[in-house]
Short mmCIF file of C-alpha atoms and ligand atoms in Angstrom, two decimals:
data_model
loop_
_atom_site.label_atom_id
_atom_site.label_comp_id
_atom_site.label_asym_id
_atom_site.label_seq_id
_atom_site.Cartn_x
_atom_site.Cartn_y
_atom_site.Cartn_z
CA MET I 104 44.63 70.80 -11.18
CA THR I 105 43.77 72.07 -7.84
CA SER I 106 45.33 71.21 -4.41
CA GLU I 107 44.84 74.16 -2.21
CA LYS I 108 42.19 73.06 0.53
CA VAL I 109 41.40 75.39 3.11
CA GLU I 110 39.52 74.48 6.26
CA ILE I 111 38.16 77.46 8.24
CA VAL I 112 36.86 75.35 11.09
CA LYS I 113 35.89 71.72 11.12
CA ASP I 114 34.17 70.63 8.12
CA VAL I 115 34.02 74.35 6.51
CA TYR I 116 36.21 74.80 3.82
CA TRP I 117 36.91 77.71 1.52
CA VAL I 118 36.44 76.50 -2.31
CA GLY I 119 36.39 79.87 -4.32
CA ALA I 120 38.35 80.70 -7.13
CA ILE I 121 41.34 82.80 -7.46
CA ASP I 122 41.49 85.40 -10.39
CA TRP I 123 44.99 86.25 -10.35
CA MET I 124 44.81 88.36 -13.65
CA LEU I 125 42.01 90.40 -12.62
CA ARG I 126 43.03 94.04 -12.90
CA ASP I 127 39.60 95.70 -13.28
CA PHE I 128 36.63 94.49 -11.47
CA HIS I 129 33.67 96.16 -13.20
CA GLY I 130 35.66 99.66 -13.02
CA LEU I 131 37.44 98.81 -9.34
CA TRP I 132 41.14 98.90 -9.89
CA THR I 133 42.24 95.69 -8.79
CA PRO I 134 46.22 95.76 -9.34
CA LYS I 135 46.43 92.73 -7.31
CA GLY I 136 43.79 90.41 -8.81
CA GLY I 137 40.65 89.39 -6.91
CA THR I 138 38.92 86.25 -5.83
CA TYR I 139 35.33 84.85 -5.79
CA ASN I 140 35.05 82.94 -2.59
CA ALA I 141 32.39 79.88 -1.95
CA TYR I 142 32.28 77.89 0.98
CA LEU I 143 31.52 74.09 1.52
CA ILE I 144 29.95 72.79 4.59
CA ILE I 145 30.07 69.40 5.26
CA ASP I 146 27.26 68.08 7.44
CA GLU I 147 24.21 65.56 7.21
CA LYS I 148 23.19 68.13 4.62
CA ILE I 149 25.96 69.25 2.40
CA THR I 150 25.74 72.89 1.53
CA LEU I 151 27.51 75.12 -0.57
CA ILE I 152 27.27 79.06 0.09
CA ASP I 153 27.53 81.37 -3.01
CA THR I 154 29.44 80.70 -6.24
CA VAL I 155 31.79 82.28 -8.41
CA ALA I 156 31.99 84.46 -11.57
CA PRO I 157 32.08 83.68 -15.19
CA ASN I 158 34.73 81.45 -16.38
CA PHE I 159 35.50 80.00 -13.09
CA SER I 160 32.90 77.09 -12.18
CA ALA I 161 35.29 74.70 -13.33
CA GLU I 162 37.91 75.62 -10.66
CA LEU I 163 34.81 75.84 -8.05
CA LEU I 164 33.94 72.38 -9.09
CA ASP I 165 37.64 71.06 -9.14
CA ARG I 166 38.24 72.29 -5.80
CA ILE I 167 35.15 70.83 -4.10
CA ARG I 168 36.00 67.38 -5.70
CA THR I 169 39.16 67.53 -3.40
CA ILE I 170 36.66 67.29 -0.63
CA ILE I 171 33.45 65.64 -1.77
CA ASP I 172 31.72 64.38 -4.79
CA PRO I 173 29.77 67.64 -5.94
CA ALA I 174 26.69 65.22 -6.67
CA LYS I 175 25.96 65.03 -2.97
CA ILE I 176 25.43 68.63 -2.42
CA ASP I 177 22.13 69.08 -0.88
CA TYR I 178 21.64 72.92 -0.70
CA LEU I 179 23.12 75.96 -2.73
CA ILE I 180 22.96 79.18 -0.48
CA CYS I 181 22.43 82.03 -2.85
CA GLN I 182 23.07 85.02 -1.06
CA HIS I 183 23.44 87.84 -3.79
CA VAL I 184 22.53 87.18 -7.27
CA GLU I 185 25.12 89.52 -8.81
CA PRO I 186 26.89 87.41 -11.69
CA ASP I 187 30.29 87.18 -9.78
CA HIS I 188 28.62 84.70 -7.37
CA SER I 189 25.76 83.38 -9.38
CA THR I 190 26.80 82.51 -12.73
CA ALA I 191 28.25 79.03 -11.63
CA TYR I 192 24.75 77.77 -10.41
CA ALA I 193 23.99 76.49 -13.72
CA ALA I 194 27.35 74.44 -13.44
CA MET I 195 26.75 73.32 -10.09
CA LEU I 196 22.95 72.45 -10.76
CA GLU I 197 24.42 69.98 -13.36
CA ALA I 198 27.05 68.53 -11.22
CA ALA I 199 24.70 68.35 -8.20
CA PRO I 200 21.17 67.19 -9.72
CA ASN I 201 19.40 66.74 -6.30
CA ALA I 202 20.55 70.14 -4.83
CA LYS I 203 18.16 73.16 -3.95
CA ILE I 204 18.78 76.69 -4.29
CA ILE I 205 18.25 78.33 -1.15
CA THR I 206 17.46 82.13 -1.46
CA SER I 207 15.40 84.94 -0.24
CA LYS I 208 12.07 85.83 -1.96
CA ARG I 209 13.96 88.84 -4.12
CA GLY I 210 16.67 86.51 -4.60
CA ALA I 211 14.39 84.02 -6.36
CA GLU I 212 13.08 86.88 -8.24
CA TYR I 213 16.61 88.42 -9.43
CA LEU I 214 17.71 84.67 -10.22
CA GLN I 215 15.14 83.95 -12.63
CA LYS I 216 15.26 87.58 -14.11
CA SER I 217 19.05 87.28 -14.67
CA PHE I 218 19.10 83.86 -16.33
CA PRO I 219 15.89 83.94 -18.66
CA GLY I 220 14.99 80.58 -19.42
CA MET I 221 16.58 78.87 -16.89
CA GLU I 222 14.67 76.64 -14.41
CA PHE I 223 16.12 76.67 -10.51
CA PRO I 224 14.70 74.47 -8.10
CA ILE I 225 14.39 76.98 -5.27
CA GLU I 226 13.05 77.26 -1.78
CA ILE I 227 12.45 80.51 -0.36
CA VAL I 228 13.84 81.39 3.20
CA ASP I 229 12.60 84.20 5.01
CA ASP I 230 14.49 86.76 6.99
CA GLY I 231 15.73 85.39 10.37
CA GLU I 232 14.76 82.01 9.28
CA THR I 233 17.19 79.30 10.22
CA LEU I 234 17.86 75.96 8.34
CA SER I 235 19.41 72.99 10.11
CA LEU I 236 22.38 71.48 8.41
CA GLY I 237 22.46 68.59 10.83
CA LYS I 238 25.35 69.23 13.78
CA ARG I 239 25.31 73.08 12.52
CA SER I 240 22.87 75.58 11.41
CA LEU I 241 22.49 78.50 9.26
CA LYS I 242 20.48 81.74 10.32
CA PHE I 243 19.77 83.88 7.14
CA VAL I 244 19.68 87.55 7.78
CA GLN I 245 18.47 90.04 5.16
CA ILE I 246 20.76 93.47 4.70
CA PRO I 247 18.93 95.06 1.83
CA MET I 248 21.07 97.40 -0.19
CA VAL I 249 24.57 96.15 1.12
CA HIS I 250 24.76 96.43 -1.50
CA TRP I 251 21.85 94.83 -3.61
CA PRO I 252 18.19 94.92 -2.50
CA GLU I 253 18.32 90.96 -2.38
CA THR I 254 21.28 90.72 -0.21
CA MET I 255 21.51 88.03 2.60
CA ILE I 256 24.03 86.88 4.92
CA SER I 257 24.41 83.54 6.96
CA TYR I 258 25.42 82.96 10.21
CA MET I 259 26.39 79.65 11.67
CA PRO I 260 25.87 80.19 15.45
CA GLU I 261 27.62 77.05 16.57
CA GLU I 262 30.98 78.44 15.24
CA GLN I 263 30.13 82.06 15.57
CA LEU I 264 30.78 82.41 12.21
CA VAL I 265 28.90 84.81 9.34
CA PHE I 266 29.27 84.41 5.91
CA SER I 267 29.12 88.23 5.03
CA ASN I 268 28.77 88.04 1.26
CA ASP I 269 30.30 91.43 -0.29
CA ALA I 270 30.24 93.00 3.17
CA PHE I 271 34.17 93.09 4.59
CA GLY I 272 35.06 91.92 1.15
CA MET I 273 38.04 93.23 -0.98
CA GLN I 274 39.65 92.31 -4.27
CA ILE I 275 43.27 90.95 -3.70
CA ALA I 276 44.60 87.25 -4.98
CA THR I 277 47.23 86.00 -2.80
CA PRO I 278 48.38 82.61 -1.75
CA TYR I 279 47.00 83.16 1.71
CA ARG I 280 43.08 82.82 2.25
CA PHE I 281 43.47 84.51 5.87
CA ALA I 282 43.48 88.38 6.62
CA ASP I 283 46.19 87.80 9.19
CA GLN I 284 48.44 86.09 6.92
CA ILE I 285 48.87 89.44 4.86
CA ASP I 286 49.58 92.94 5.91
CA ASP I 287 48.67 94.85 3.01
CA TRP I 288 44.70 94.67 3.31
CA TYR I 289 43.83 97.99 4.15
CA GLU I 290 43.89 100.17 0.85
CA PRO I 291 42.19 96.96 -0.95
CA LEU I 292 39.46 97.09 1.84
CA ARG I 293 39.22 100.66 1.65
CA SER I 294 38.79 100.51 -2.24
CA TYR I 295 36.29 97.90 -2.45
CA TYR I 296 34.39 99.52 0.34
CA SER I 297 34.54 103.13 -1.23
CA TYR I 298 33.73 102.01 -4.64
CA ILE I 299 30.88 99.26 -3.98
CA VAL I 300 29.50 99.77 -0.42
CA ARG I 301 30.02 103.70 0.62
CA PHE I 302 26.80 104.83 -1.58
CA ASN I 303 24.77 102.55 0.58
CA ALA I 304 26.52 103.38 3.91
CA ALA I 305 23.02 103.98 5.78
CA ALA I 306 22.15 100.24 4.75
CA VAL I 307 25.35 99.25 6.25
CA LEU I 308 24.59 101.10 9.60
CA LYS I 309 21.05 99.29 9.50
CA ALA I 310 22.55 95.82 9.06
CA PHE I 311 24.97 96.65 12.11
CA LYS I 312 21.90 97.35 14.16
CA LYS I 313 20.08 94.13 13.23
CA ILE I 314 23.33 92.00 14.09
CA GLU I 315 23.94 94.05 17.33
CA GLY I 316 25.00 91.64 20.12
CA VAL I 317 25.37 88.51 17.80
CA PRO I 318 28.89 87.05 18.45
CA ILE I 319 31.36 86.80 15.72
CA LYS I 320 34.42 85.04 15.79
CA ILE I 321 34.86 84.42 11.81
CA ILE I 322 34.14 86.36 9.03
CA CYS I 323 33.81 84.91 5.82
CA PRO I 324 33.68 87.28 2.79
CA SER I 325 32.68 86.63 -0.73
CA HIS I 326 36.07 88.32 -1.91
CA GLY I 327 39.28 88.31 -0.62
CA PRO I 328 40.84 86.96 2.68
CA ILE I 329 38.72 85.50 5.51
CA TRP I 330 38.82 87.49 8.97
CA ARG I 331 39.30 85.07 11.90
CA LYS I 332 41.55 87.61 14.22
CA ASN I 333 40.85 91.32 15.36
CA ILE I 334 37.25 90.93 14.51
CA GLN I 335 36.65 94.19 16.44
CA GLU I 336 39.32 96.28 14.62
CA ILE I 337 37.68 95.15 11.20
CA THR I 338 34.04 95.87 12.37
CA ASP I 339 35.11 98.99 13.67
CA ILE I 340 36.64 100.03 10.55
CA TYR I 341 33.64 99.26 8.69
CA TYR I 342 31.54 101.30 11.20
CA ARG I 343 33.42 104.07 11.04
CA TRP I 344 33.79 103.99 7.14
CA SER I 345 29.83 103.78 7.31
CA SER I 346 29.01 106.65 9.62
CA SER I 347 31.66 109.40 9.14
CA PRO I 348 35.17 108.14 7.14
CA GLU I 349 36.60 111.66 7.28
CA GLN I 350 39.87 111.99 8.89
CA GLU I 351 42.22 114.91 9.62
CA GLN I 352 43.24 114.91 5.82
CA ALA I 353 43.05 116.59 2.52
CA ILE I 354 43.34 115.64 -0.97
CA VAL I 355 43.92 117.91 -4.13
CA VAL I 356 43.04 116.35 -7.14
CA TYR I 357 43.41 117.88 -10.82
CA SER I 358 43.76 117.73 -14.64
CA THR I 359 45.62 119.71 -16.60
CA ILE I 360 47.04 120.33 -20.38
CA TRP I 361 49.87 123.11 -20.08
CA LYS I 362 50.41 122.50 -16.31
CA SER I 363 49.36 125.84 -15.15
CA THR I 364 46.39 124.01 -12.82
CA GLU I 365 49.23 121.53 -11.88
CA GLN I 366 51.06 124.58 -10.31
CA MET I 367 48.21 125.73 -8.57
CA ALA I 368 47.60 122.44 -7.19
CA HIS I 369 50.98 121.92 -5.74
CA ALA I 370 50.86 125.77 -3.96
CA ILE I 371 47.38 124.59 -2.63
CA ARG I 372 48.52 121.14 -1.31
CA GLU I 373 51.79 122.67 0.28
CA GLY I 374 49.37 125.36 2.06
CA ILE I 375 47.18 122.90 3.52
CA ALA I 376 50.30 120.82 4.67
CA SER I 377 51.92 124.05 5.92
CA VAL I 378 49.36 124.19 8.65
CA GLY I 379 49.78 120.64 9.65
CA VAL I 380 47.04 118.66 7.68
CA ALA I 381 48.17 115.61 5.89
CA ALA I 382 47.55 116.40 2.06
CA GLU I 383 47.66 114.20 -0.71
CA ILE I 384 47.90 115.39 -4.43
CA TYR I 385 46.58 113.27 -7.49
CA ASN I 386 46.79 114.04 -11.29
CA LEU I 387 43.60 112.58 -12.29
CA GLU I 388 45.07 111.82 -15.70
CA ASP I 389 47.41 109.31 -14.59
CA GLU I 390 45.52 107.75 -11.65
CA GLN I 391 43.09 104.91 -11.57
CA LEU I 392 39.89 106.89 -10.33
CA SER I 393 38.67 104.42 -8.19
CA ARG I 394 42.08 104.47 -6.25
CA VAL I 395 41.63 108.34 -5.64
CA GLN I 396 37.87 107.60 -4.37
CA GLY I 397 39.50 105.48 -1.96
CA ALA I 398 41.79 108.47 -0.56
CA ALA I 399 38.86 111.41 -0.92
CA MET I 400 36.38 109.04 1.06
CA GLU I 401 38.79 109.53 4.18
CA ALA I 402 39.62 113.45 3.72
CA LYS I 403 37.85 115.94 5.19
CA ALA I 404 38.80 118.28 2.53
CA VAL I 405 38.45 117.52 -1.12
CA VAL I 406 39.81 120.31 -3.45
CA VAL I 407 39.15 119.83 -7.32
CA GLY I 408 40.89 121.41 -9.86
CA ALA I 409 40.64 121.69 -13.87
CA MET I 410 41.66 123.66 -16.58
CA THR I 411 38.80 125.15 -18.65
CA TYR I 412 38.36 123.11 -21.82
CA ASN I 413 35.49 124.34 -24.11
CA ILE I 414 34.05 126.06 -21.12
CA ASP I 415 33.97 122.73 -18.95
CA PRO I 416 36.28 121.28 -16.57
CA TYR I 417 38.91 119.16 -18.52
CA TYR I 418 37.69 115.50 -19.02
CA PRO I 419 39.68 113.64 -16.29
CA THR I 420 38.11 115.98 -13.40
CA ALA I 421 34.70 115.85 -15.14
CA ALA I 422 34.99 111.94 -15.07
CA PHE I 423 36.15 112.04 -11.41
CA MET I 424 33.04 114.14 -10.30
CA PRO I 425 30.69 111.17 -10.10
CA TYR I 426 32.87 108.95 -7.99
CA LEU I 427 33.14 111.89 -5.22
CA LYS I 428 29.11 112.03 -5.37
CA HIS I 429 29.00 108.41 -4.81
CA LEU I 430 30.55 108.74 -1.49
CA ARG I 431 27.83 110.67 -0.10
CA PRO I 432 30.27 113.69 0.66
CA THR I 433 28.16 115.10 3.15
CA ASN I 434 30.65 115.80 5.83
CA LYS I 435 33.49 117.44 3.45
CA ILE I 436 34.83 120.83 3.03
CA GLY I 437 34.91 121.52 -0.78
CA ALA I 438 36.77 123.55 -3.04
CA ALA I 439 37.62 124.15 -6.83
CA PHE I 440 40.21 125.99 -8.69
CA GLY I 441 41.97 125.75 -12.21
CA SER I 442 43.31 127.80 -15.07
CA TYR I 443 41.47 129.36 -17.87
CA GLY I 444 42.04 131.35 -20.92
CA TRP I 445 39.20 133.62 -21.87
CA GLY I 446 35.69 133.04 -20.48
CA GLY I 447 36.61 130.42 -18.07
CA GLY I 448 33.89 127.81 -16.79
CA ALA I 449 35.66 124.88 -15.22
CA THR I 450 35.53 126.13 -11.46
CA LYS I 451 32.02 127.16 -11.72
CA VAL I 452 30.88 123.69 -12.86
CA LEU I 453 32.94 122.23 -10.30
CA THR I 454 31.67 124.50 -7.58
CA GLY I 455 28.14 123.92 -8.35
CA GLN I 456 28.62 120.05 -8.47
CA LEU I 457 30.32 120.22 -5.02
CA LYS I 458 27.17 122.03 -3.69
CA ASP I 459 24.72 119.83 -5.54
CA PHE I 460 26.40 116.84 -3.62
CA LYS I 461 25.47 118.49 -0.34
CA PHE I 462 29.32 119.19 0.63
CA GLU I 463 28.82 120.54 4.13
CA GLU I 464 30.95 123.84 3.02
CA VAL I 465 31.93 124.83 -0.45
CA LEU I 466 34.63 127.76 -0.59
CA ASP I 467 34.52 130.40 -3.64
CA PRO I 468 36.77 129.06 -6.57
CA LEU I 469 40.17 129.95 -6.99
CA ASN I 470 40.86 130.87 -10.87
CA VAL I 471 43.95 131.89 -12.74
CA GLN I 472 44.22 133.21 -16.04
CA PHE I 473 46.64 131.56 -18.27
CA ARG I 474 50.03 131.08 -16.36
CA PRO I 475 50.27 131.55 -12.56
CA SER I 476 52.47 134.30 -11.57
CA GLU I 477 54.58 134.37 -8.50
CA GLU I 478 51.57 136.33 -6.76
CA ASP I 479 48.88 133.92 -7.96
CA LEU I 480 50.97 130.77 -6.67
CA LYS I 481 50.94 132.75 -3.21
CA ARG I 482 47.24 133.00 -3.56
CA CYS I 483 46.87 129.50 -4.19
CA TYR I 484 49.00 128.72 -1.26
CA GLU I 485 47.06 130.83 0.91
CA TYR I 486 43.99 128.94 -0.20
CA GLY I 487 45.39 125.79 0.77
CA GLN I 488 46.23 127.62 3.91
CA GLU I 489 42.39 128.50 4.68
CA ILE I 490 41.41 125.04 3.58
CA GLY I 491 43.93 123.29 6.16
CA ARG I 492 42.65 125.61 9.14
CA LYS I 493 38.94 124.57 8.32
CA VAL I 494 40.43 120.82 8.56
CA LYS I 495 41.99 121.58 11.49
CA ALA I 496 38.79 123.44 13.06
CA ALA I 497 36.72 120.32 12.29
CA PHE I 498 38.80 118.10 14.48
CA SER I 499 39.75 120.41 17.22
C1 FMN L 166 41.16 122.55 -26.62
C2 FMN L 166 41.06 123.81 -25.46
C3 FMN L 166 39.96 124.22 -25.19
C4 FMN L 166 40.10 125.37 -24.18
N1 FMN L 166 38.80 125.93 -24.10
C5 FMN L 166 38.68 127.21 -23.23
C6 FMN L 166 37.37 127.70 -22.88
O1 FMN L 166 36.22 127.24 -23.64
N2 FMN L 166 37.47 128.97 -22.06
C7 FMN L 166 38.64 129.57 -21.47
O2 FMN L 166 38.62 130.34 -20.78
N3 FMN L 166 39.87 128.78 -21.61
C8 FMN L 166 39.80 127.40 -22.83
N4 FMN L 166 41.30 127.12 -23.05
C9 FMN L 166 42.22 127.74 -22.44
C10 FMN L 166 42.92 127.01 -21.40
O3 FMN L 166 41.98 126.97 -20.12
C11 FMN L 166 44.22 127.72 -20.76
O4 FMN L 166 45.22 127.50 -21.69
C12 FMN L 166 44.67 127.29 -19.48
O5 FMN L 166 45.48 128.17 -18.78
C13 FMN L 166 45.28 125.87 -19.45
O6 FMN L 166 45.58 125.49 -18.21
P1 FMN L 166 46.63 124.27 -17.96
O7 FMN L 166 47.99 124.92 -18.07
O8 FMN L 166 46.33 123.89 -16.65
O9 FMN L 166 46.23 123.04 -19.08
C14 FMN L 166 41.23 125.86 -23.86
C15 FMN L 166 42.16 125.11 -24.09
C16 FMN L 166 42.39 124.25 -24.95
C17 FMN L 166 43.67 123.65 -25.11
FE1 FE2 L 167 27.95 92.39 -5.30
FE1 FE2 L 168 30.52 90.32 -5.17
#
């Protein structure tokens, strides 16, 4: 039973699925659930843009049925072959036996490889090609590596509306379908971007170049709410995250067993804050790593701490390091700290990693043997001040 029907502009409907219980979207923490958006266009040619994830085909079909008999669908546009959008093509083709799948050359190849044994009635469209639907049309623009090689977006010039697929998406389930109806979108958008898109930031910038000057009034992503107000604001945020996301902020992250490294972490954070830089602190053992990754993306300085555990950084910090690497942190200041008992090792490993990740600057690490003394904590505080001053200098 599906009653919600959402018309975006005349005869263009949201017909996706809401995954209220989603808490983990392939590793991305989604405390408020998520959505898989599909869009139905009613015109001379009836068209569905993208589909939904496994287990949501029935919901998609129910929603389509509130508008039209699915058998009447002519075109199924496949913008991206990842299973959260392509799984329901099988159910759609059953319900719409005359429909053709419209996709890129790579999309066609990936569909065949993703669903071995299935026969798809595919029509390939080129980059820049326009498909007339009757009163309206769709122009397909390939945006390779945002975030898969086959990804394309579809632009409807008559409505200045872009179906942006994963770009401008976020995972959040709400009763509202438009971003201007909710006020807590910044962090979910940032999480989604940092976890899924930031690694391919260069491809996002290329995509921006490709659509330069194209008037856009509405952005319909494949996850989360639709953007119909403040388009400039949201595209500016995306552009900033893709070029240089760093703000005058720092984060201190750590993991500890007996809390010595935690004491160091607090002293370092206070030192950073004392020079007027906003500084957050995260105990990685208690955090969802993708949440910390979002904060790390916007931090100018990332200070990583770990106690030494069998000559290595303790597991939670070790596990966080790839999240840092995938942010392409080349504009950041990095530093490592931690407590050890005898030979140490954690901060040496972490410092080497920060350098390997091509941090702009990496400080010498700060080590304390067992419990920090008052004097050690003062050293930590001063270390934080040094980091804070470097952050300040980068923005002055
Ligand atoms: C399981 C385990 C393995 C450890 N391995 C090492 C080691 O290889 N080298 C070392 O210098 N200290 C080692 N230590 C000592 C800790 O690094 C030391 O106790 C440190 O002060 C703990 O910091 P924390 O209070 O932040 O947990 C180990 C401690 C534990 C519990
Ligand atoms: Fe995707
Ligand atoms: Fe997706």
